[in-house]
Coordinates of C-alpha atoms and ligand atoms in Angstrom, one line a residue:
M1 CA 119.4 85.9 108.3
R2 CA 116.6 83.9 109.7
M3 CA 113.8 82.5 107.4
F4 CA 110.7 80.6 108.6
Q5 CA 110.1 78.1 105.8
V6 CA 107.8 75.3 104.8
C7 CA 110.2 72.4 104.4
V8 CA 107.6 69.5 104.7
C9 CA 104.0 70.2 104.0
G10 CA 101.8 69.7 107.1
Q11 CA 104.7 70.3 109.5
P12 CA 105.4 73.5 111.5
L13 CA 107.6 76.1 109.7
Q14 CA 111.3 75.6 110.3
C15 CA 113.6 78.4 111.2
N16 CA 116.6 78.2 108.7
E17 CA 119.5 80.5 108.6
G18 CA 121.2 81.6 105.4
P19 CA 123.2 84.4 104.0
T20 CA 121.5 87.8 103.5
P21 CA 120.9 88.1 99.7
E22 CA 122.5 90.9 97.7
P23 CA 120.2 92.7 95.2
K24 CA 121.1 92.3 91.6
G25 CA 119.7 94.1 88.5
S26 CA 116.4 95.7 89.4
E27 CA 116.1 94.0 92.8
I28 CA 115.7 95.8 96.1
L29 CA 116.6 94.4 99.5
L30 CA 114.3 95.2 102.4
K31 CA 114.8 94.7 106.0
V32 CA 111.5 93.3 107.1
L33 CA 109.7 95.6 109.6
A34 CA 106.3 93.9 109.5
A35 CA 105.0 90.6 108.0
G36 CA 101.2 89.9 108.3
V37 CA 100.0 86.4 109.0
C38 CA 97.3 85.5 106.5
H39 CA 94.9 82.6 106.6
S40 CA 96.1 81.4 103.3
D41 CA 99.5 80.8 104.9
L42 CA 97.9 77.8 106.6
H43 CA 96.9 76.3 103.3
L44 CA 100.4 77.0 102.0
A45 CA 101.9 75.3 105.0
D46 CA 99.5 72.3 104.5
G47 CA 100.3 72.2 100.8
W48 CA 96.8 71.9 99.5
F49 CA 93.3 73.5 99.1
D50 CA 90.1 71.6 99.6
L51 CA 88.1 71.4 96.3
G52 CA 85.1 69.7 97.9
G53 CA 83.8 66.2 97.2
G54 CA 87.0 64.7 98.6
K55 CA 89.2 66.4 96.0
K56 CA 92.3 68.4 96.8
M57 CA 94.3 70.9 94.8
S58 CA 98.0 70.4 95.5
L59 CA 100.2 73.5 95.6
A60 CA 103.2 71.4 94.5
D61 CA 101.3 70.8 91.2
R62 CA 100.8 74.5 90.9
G63 CA 104.5 75.2 91.1
M64 CA 105.2 75.7 94.8
K65 CA 108.7 74.4 95.5
L66 CA 110.1 73.6 99.0
P67 CA 111.7 75.0 101.0
V68 CA 110.0 78.3 100.7
T69 CA 109.8 81.2 103.2
L70 CA 106.2 82.2 103.8
G71 CA 104.9 85.8 104.4
H72 CA 103.2 87.8 101.7
E73 CA 102.1 90.9 103.6
N74 CA 105.3 92.8 104.0
V75 CA 106.6 96.3 104.9
G76 CA 110.3 96.9 105.0
K77 CA 113.0 99.4 105.0
V78 CA 115.2 99.6 101.9
V79 CA 118.8 98.6 102.9
A80 CA 120.3 98.0 99.4
V81 CA 119.3 98.5 95.8
G82 CA 120.5 96.7 92.6
P83 CA 122.1 98.9 89.9
D84 CA 118.9 99.0 87.8
A85 CA 116.4 99.6 90.6
K86 CA 115.6 103.2 89.7
G87 CA 113.8 105.7 92.0
V88 CA 114.1 103.7 95.2
K89 CA 116.0 105.4 98.1
V90 CA 117.9 103.5 100.8
G91 CA 116.2 104.1 104.1
S92 CA 112.6 104.5 102.8
V93 CA 109.9 102.4 104.4
L94 CA 107.7 100.7 101.7
L95 CA 105.0 98.2 101.2
A96 CA 105.9 95.3 98.9
D97 CA 103.2 94.0 96.6
P98 CA 103.8 90.3 96.6
W99 CA 101.7 89.4 93.6
I100 CA 104.4 89.1 91.1
G101 CA 103.8 87.8 87.6
C102 CA 106.2 86.8 84.8
G103 CA 106.3 90.4 83.7
Q104 CA 106.4 89.4 80.0
C105 CA 102.9 88.2 79.1
E106 CA 100.0 90.4 77.9
V107 CA 98.2 90.1 81.2
C108 CA 101.3 91.3 83.1
K109 CA 101.9 94.1 80.6
R110 CA 98.4 95.5 81.4
G111 CA 99.3 95.5 85.2
E112 CA 97.2 92.4 86.1
E113 CA 100.1 90.4 87.3
N114 CA 97.7 88.8 89.8
L115 CA 96.2 87.0 86.9
C116 CA 99.4 85.9 85.2
R117 CA 99.6 82.2 84.5
A118 CA 103.2 82.0 85.7
M119 CA 103.1 83.8 89.0
K120 CA 106.2 84.1 91.2
S121 CA 104.4 85.5 94.2
A122 CA 106.5 86.3 97.2
G123 CA 105.8 84.0 100.2
V124 CA 104.2 81.4 97.9
F125 CA 106.4 80.7 94.9
S126 CA 109.4 82.7 96.0
N127 CA 110.8 83.6 99.4
G128 CA 108.6 85.9 101.5
G129 CA 108.8 88.1 104.6
Y130 CA 108.8 85.6 107.5
A131 CA 112.5 86.5 107.6
D132 CA 114.9 89.2 108.5
Y133 CA 115.3 90.3 104.9
L134 CA 113.3 90.2 101.7
I135 CA 114.3 90.6 98.0
V136 CA 111.8 92.5 95.9
P137 CA 112.4 91.9 92.1
H138 CA 111.5 95.4 90.8
P139 CA 110.6 98.9 92.0
R140 CA 107.1 98.6 90.5
Y141 CA 106.1 96.4 93.4
L142 CA 107.0 99.0 96.1
F143 CA 104.5 101.5 97.4
E144 CA 104.9 104.5 99.8
I145 CA 103.1 104.1 103.1
G146 CA 103.3 107.7 104.1
D147 CA 102.8 108.1 107.9
L148 CA 101.1 104.7 108.3
P149 CA 102.7 102.4 110.9
P150 CA 104.4 99.5 109.2
E151 CA 102.5 96.8 111.2
R152 CA 99.1 98.4 110.3
A153 CA 100.0 99.0 106.6
A154 CA 101.4 95.4 106.0
P155 CA 98.0 93.7 105.8
L156 CA 97.1 96.0 102.8
A157 CA 99.4 93.8 100.7
C158 CA 96.9 90.8 100.8
S159 CA 93.9 91.4 103.1
G160 CA 93.6 95.0 101.9
I161 CA 94.1 94.5 98.1
T162 CA 92.0 91.4 98.1
T163 CA 89.0 93.0 99.7
F164 CA 89.5 96.3 97.8
S165 CA 89.5 94.5 94.4
A166 CA 86.3 92.5 95.4
L167 CA 84.6 95.7 96.5
R168 CA 85.5 97.4 93.2
K169 CA 83.4 94.7 91.5
V170 CA 80.3 95.8 93.3
P171 CA 78.5 98.3 91.0
T172 CA 75.8 99.0 93.7
I173 CA 78.3 99.9 96.5
A174 CA 77.0 103.4 97.1
S175 CA 73.3 102.7 96.6
E176 CA 72.5 99.3 98.2
P177 CA 73.7 97.3 101.2
T178 CA 76.6 95.0 100.5
V179 CA 76.6 91.7 102.2
I180 CA 80.0 90.6 103.5
I181 CA 80.4 87.0 104.6
G182 CA 83.2 86.5 107.2
A183 CA 84.2 88.9 109.9
G184 CA 87.8 87.8 110.5
G185 CA 90.7 89.9 109.5
L186 CA 89.6 90.0 105.9
G187 CA 86.0 90.9 106.9
L188 CA 87.0 93.8 109.1
M189 CA 89.3 95.1 106.4
A190 CA 86.4 94.8 103.9
L191 CA 84.0 96.6 106.2
G192 CA 86.5 99.5 106.7
L193 CA 87.2 99.8 103.0
H194 CA 83.6 99.6 102.1
K195 CA 82.9 102.7 104.1
R196 CA 85.9 104.5 102.6
M197 CA 84.7 103.6 99.1
G198 CA 81.3 105.2 99.6
G199 CA 79.4 102.2 101.0
H200 CA 76.6 103.3 103.4
S201 CA 75.5 100.1 105.0
A202 CA 76.9 96.6 105.2
I203 CA 75.3 93.3 106.4
V204 CA 78.0 91.1 107.9
V205 CA 77.6 87.4 108.3
D206 CA 79.7 85.2 110.6
I207 CA 79.1 82.0 112.5
D208 CA 81.1 83.3 115.6
P209 CA 79.3 85.7 118.0
V210 CA 82.6 87.3 119.0
K211 CA 83.4 88.1 115.4
R212 CA 79.8 89.4 114.8
E213 CA 80.3 91.8 117.8
A214 CA 83.6 93.0 116.4
A215 CA 81.8 93.7 113.1
M216 CA 79.1 95.7 114.8
K217 CA 81.8 97.7 116.6
A218 CA 83.6 98.3 113.3
G219 CA 80.4 99.8 111.8
A220 CA 78.3 97.0 110.3
A221 CA 74.7 98.1 109.8
H222 CA 73.5 94.5 110.7
V223 CA 75.0 91.2 111.5
V224 CA 73.6 87.7 110.8
D225 CA 74.5 84.3 112.2
G226 CA 75.7 82.4 109.2
A227 CA 75.1 79.1 111.0
A228 CA 71.3 79.8 111.4
A229 CA 69.2 77.5 109.3
D230 CA 67.4 80.5 107.8
A231 CA 70.5 82.7 107.4
A232 CA 69.8 83.5 103.7
A233 CA 66.2 84.5 104.6
Q234 CA 67.5 86.7 107.4
I235 CA 69.8 88.5 105.0
M236 CA 67.0 89.0 102.5
K237 CA 64.8 90.5 105.2
L238 CA 67.4 93.2 105.8
T239 CA 67.4 94.3 102.2
K240 CA 64.9 96.7 100.5
D241 CA 61.4 95.1 100.4
G242 CA 63.1 91.9 101.5
A243 CA 63.9 91.3 97.8
G244 CA 67.5 90.2 98.3
A245 CA 71.0 91.4 98.1
W246 CA 72.5 93.1 95.0
A247 CA 76.0 92.0 96.0
V248 CA 77.4 89.4 98.3
I249 CA 81.2 89.2 98.9
D250 CA 82.0 85.8 100.3
L251 CA 85.3 86.0 102.2
V252 CA 84.9 82.5 103.6
G253 CA 84.4 80.4 100.5
S254 CA 83.1 77.2 102.0
G255 CA 80.2 75.1 100.7
K256 CA 78.0 76.5 103.5
S257 CA 78.9 80.2 103.1
A258 CA 78.5 79.9 99.3
R259 CA 75.0 78.4 99.8
V260 CA 74.0 81.3 102.1
G261 CA 75.5 83.9 99.8
F262 CA 74.1 82.6 96.6
D263 CA 70.6 82.0 98.1
S264 CA 70.3 85.6 99.4
L265 CA 70.7 87.3 95.9
I266 CA 68.0 89.5 94.3
K267 CA 67.2 89.1 90.6
G268 CA 70.3 90.6 88.8
G269 CA 72.5 90.1 91.9
K270 CA 76.1 89.3 92.1
Y271 CA 77.8 86.7 94.3
I272 CA 81.6 87.4 94.5
I273 CA 83.7 84.6 95.9
V274 CA 87.0 85.5 97.5
G275 CA 87.6 83.1 100.4
L276 CA 89.5 79.9 99.8
Y277 CA 88.2 77.8 102.7
G278 CA 87.2 75.1 100.2
G279 CA 84.2 72.9 99.4
D280 CA 81.6 72.9 96.7
I281 CA 77.9 73.6 96.1
T282 CA 75.3 72.5 93.5
V283 CA 73.2 75.2 91.9
S284 CA 70.3 74.9 89.5
L285 CA 71.2 76.4 86.1
P286 CA 68.0 77.8 84.7
P287 CA 67.6 80.4 87.6
I288 CA 71.1 81.7 86.9
A289 CA 69.9 82.7 83.4
M290 CA 66.4 83.6 84.3
R291 CA 67.4 85.7 87.3
A292 CA 70.4 87.1 85.5
L293 CA 72.7 86.2 88.4
T294 CA 76.4 86.7 88.3
I295 CA 78.9 84.4 90.0
Q296 CA 82.3 86.0 90.0
G297 CA 85.7 85.1 91.5
S298 CA 88.0 87.8 92.7
Y299 CA 91.6 87.0 93.4
L300 CA 94.1 89.4 95.0
G301 CA 94.3 92.6 93.0
S302 CA 96.3 94.3 90.2
I303 CA 99.2 96.7 90.5
P304 CA 97.1 99.7 89.4
E305 CA 94.5 98.6 92.1
M306 CA 97.3 98.5 94.7
A307 CA 98.3 102.1 93.8
E308 CA 94.6 103.2 94.0
L309 CA 94.2 101.5 97.4
M310 CA 97.3 103.1 98.8
E311 CA 96.1 106.5 97.7
L312 CA 92.7 105.8 99.3
V313 CA 94.2 104.9 102.7
R314 CA 96.7 107.7 102.6
K315 CA 93.8 110.1 102.1
T316 CA 91.1 108.5 104.3
G317 CA 93.2 106.6 106.8
L318 CA 93.5 102.8 107.4
P319 CA 90.5 100.6 108.3
D320 CA 90.4 100.1 112.0
V321 CA 91.4 96.4 111.9
P322 CA 92.8 95.3 115.3
V323 CA 96.4 94.3 114.9
T324 CA 98.5 92.3 117.3
T325 CA 102.3 92.3 116.8
R326 CA 104.4 89.3 117.7
P327 CA 108.1 88.5 117.3
L328 CA 109.1 86.5 114.2
D329 CA 109.9 83.5 116.4
D330 CA 106.3 83.2 117.4
V331 CA 105.1 82.4 113.8
N332 CA 104.1 78.8 114.5
K333 CA 102.1 79.8 117.6
A334 CA 100.4 82.5 115.5
H335 CA 99.5 79.9 112.9
A336 CA 98.1 77.6 115.6
E337 CA 95.9 80.4 117.0
L338 CA 94.7 81.3 113.5
R339 CA 93.9 77.6 112.8
A340 CA 91.9 77.5 116.0
G341 CA 89.9 80.6 115.0
K342 CA 91.1 82.5 118.0
V343 CA 92.4 85.6 116.1
V344 CA 90.3 88.7 115.9
G345 CA 91.8 91.0 113.3
R346 CA 95.4 90.5 112.2
V347 CA 98.6 89.1 113.7
V348 CA 101.6 90.8 112.3
L349 CA 105.2 89.6 112.9
T350 CA 107.9 92.1 113.6
P351 CA 111.3 90.6 112.7
A352 CA 113.3 93.7 113.3
Ligands
LIG401 ZN1 97.1 86.4 102.1
LIG402 ZN1 102.7 87.2 83.2

């Protein structure tokens, strides 16, 4: 089988060939039908995240061992099951939740494997779906996709669950506009799910006019240029009485986007950071207390949340995120385009 792997950080992925693995114990072998290309794959290929102030967080220090096959948004067809993989039928087409914890700790036992301190995530710490085949360690990570096309369902495994979990942290989703910073693949997914979760209006912020237009087409109530000097004031003006936003979901996570997001909150408002672009901001402490502000991180989503998300999309349909499919061999080209900011929506590789 072919595997596109990070062998040296900062270098293009290498296509390596190896034997197709056989599932043991509770494992399941999937033939990969669709593997989404996520922005965080660029950080994984680089080997570090920007912490701001010249500091970097090395992924090697966090347990990433090379070579590793990237690809964490996967849908595949079951081709073989281990003797203890109960309830999984050969031939079924399933989404693989890549956010795999140790399975033993208290956090994992309550289903929040995304918060485990010893994660083994597929496409990060273990081999992912930029390959012909993928091993999934246990049936609990597999979800029915119903009639959804594999290439459109695959992004639910990261882009979908990440935005869904962030939106679940917005108590005012049905009553007040939600601000969404970033209108790339993640932003359009968030916008689509926001509506399906009862959101009535969304203010979308992006520095790119093409992406702002895509957001308007996808149903944003308003768009704001995040690069404008008065971006925070513009956002506030769009809220009730110009008082500010009850919830901002920052899918970019840069110093600049955080500044805009944090500065547009109302008293009691919540700034939820999701994006991993990198950087830092300085905030005055007394107003956080006096204005009862919340700064909350949101990282991926739990297994119960994945089940909830799959039920929601099977009932209400998938968010209309533009998807472009490409052969597996194009992965490095797809990465280059994503790095250059040229991708609207999602690129999904189709190895089969
Ligand atoms: Zn991702
Ligand atoms: Zn654990």
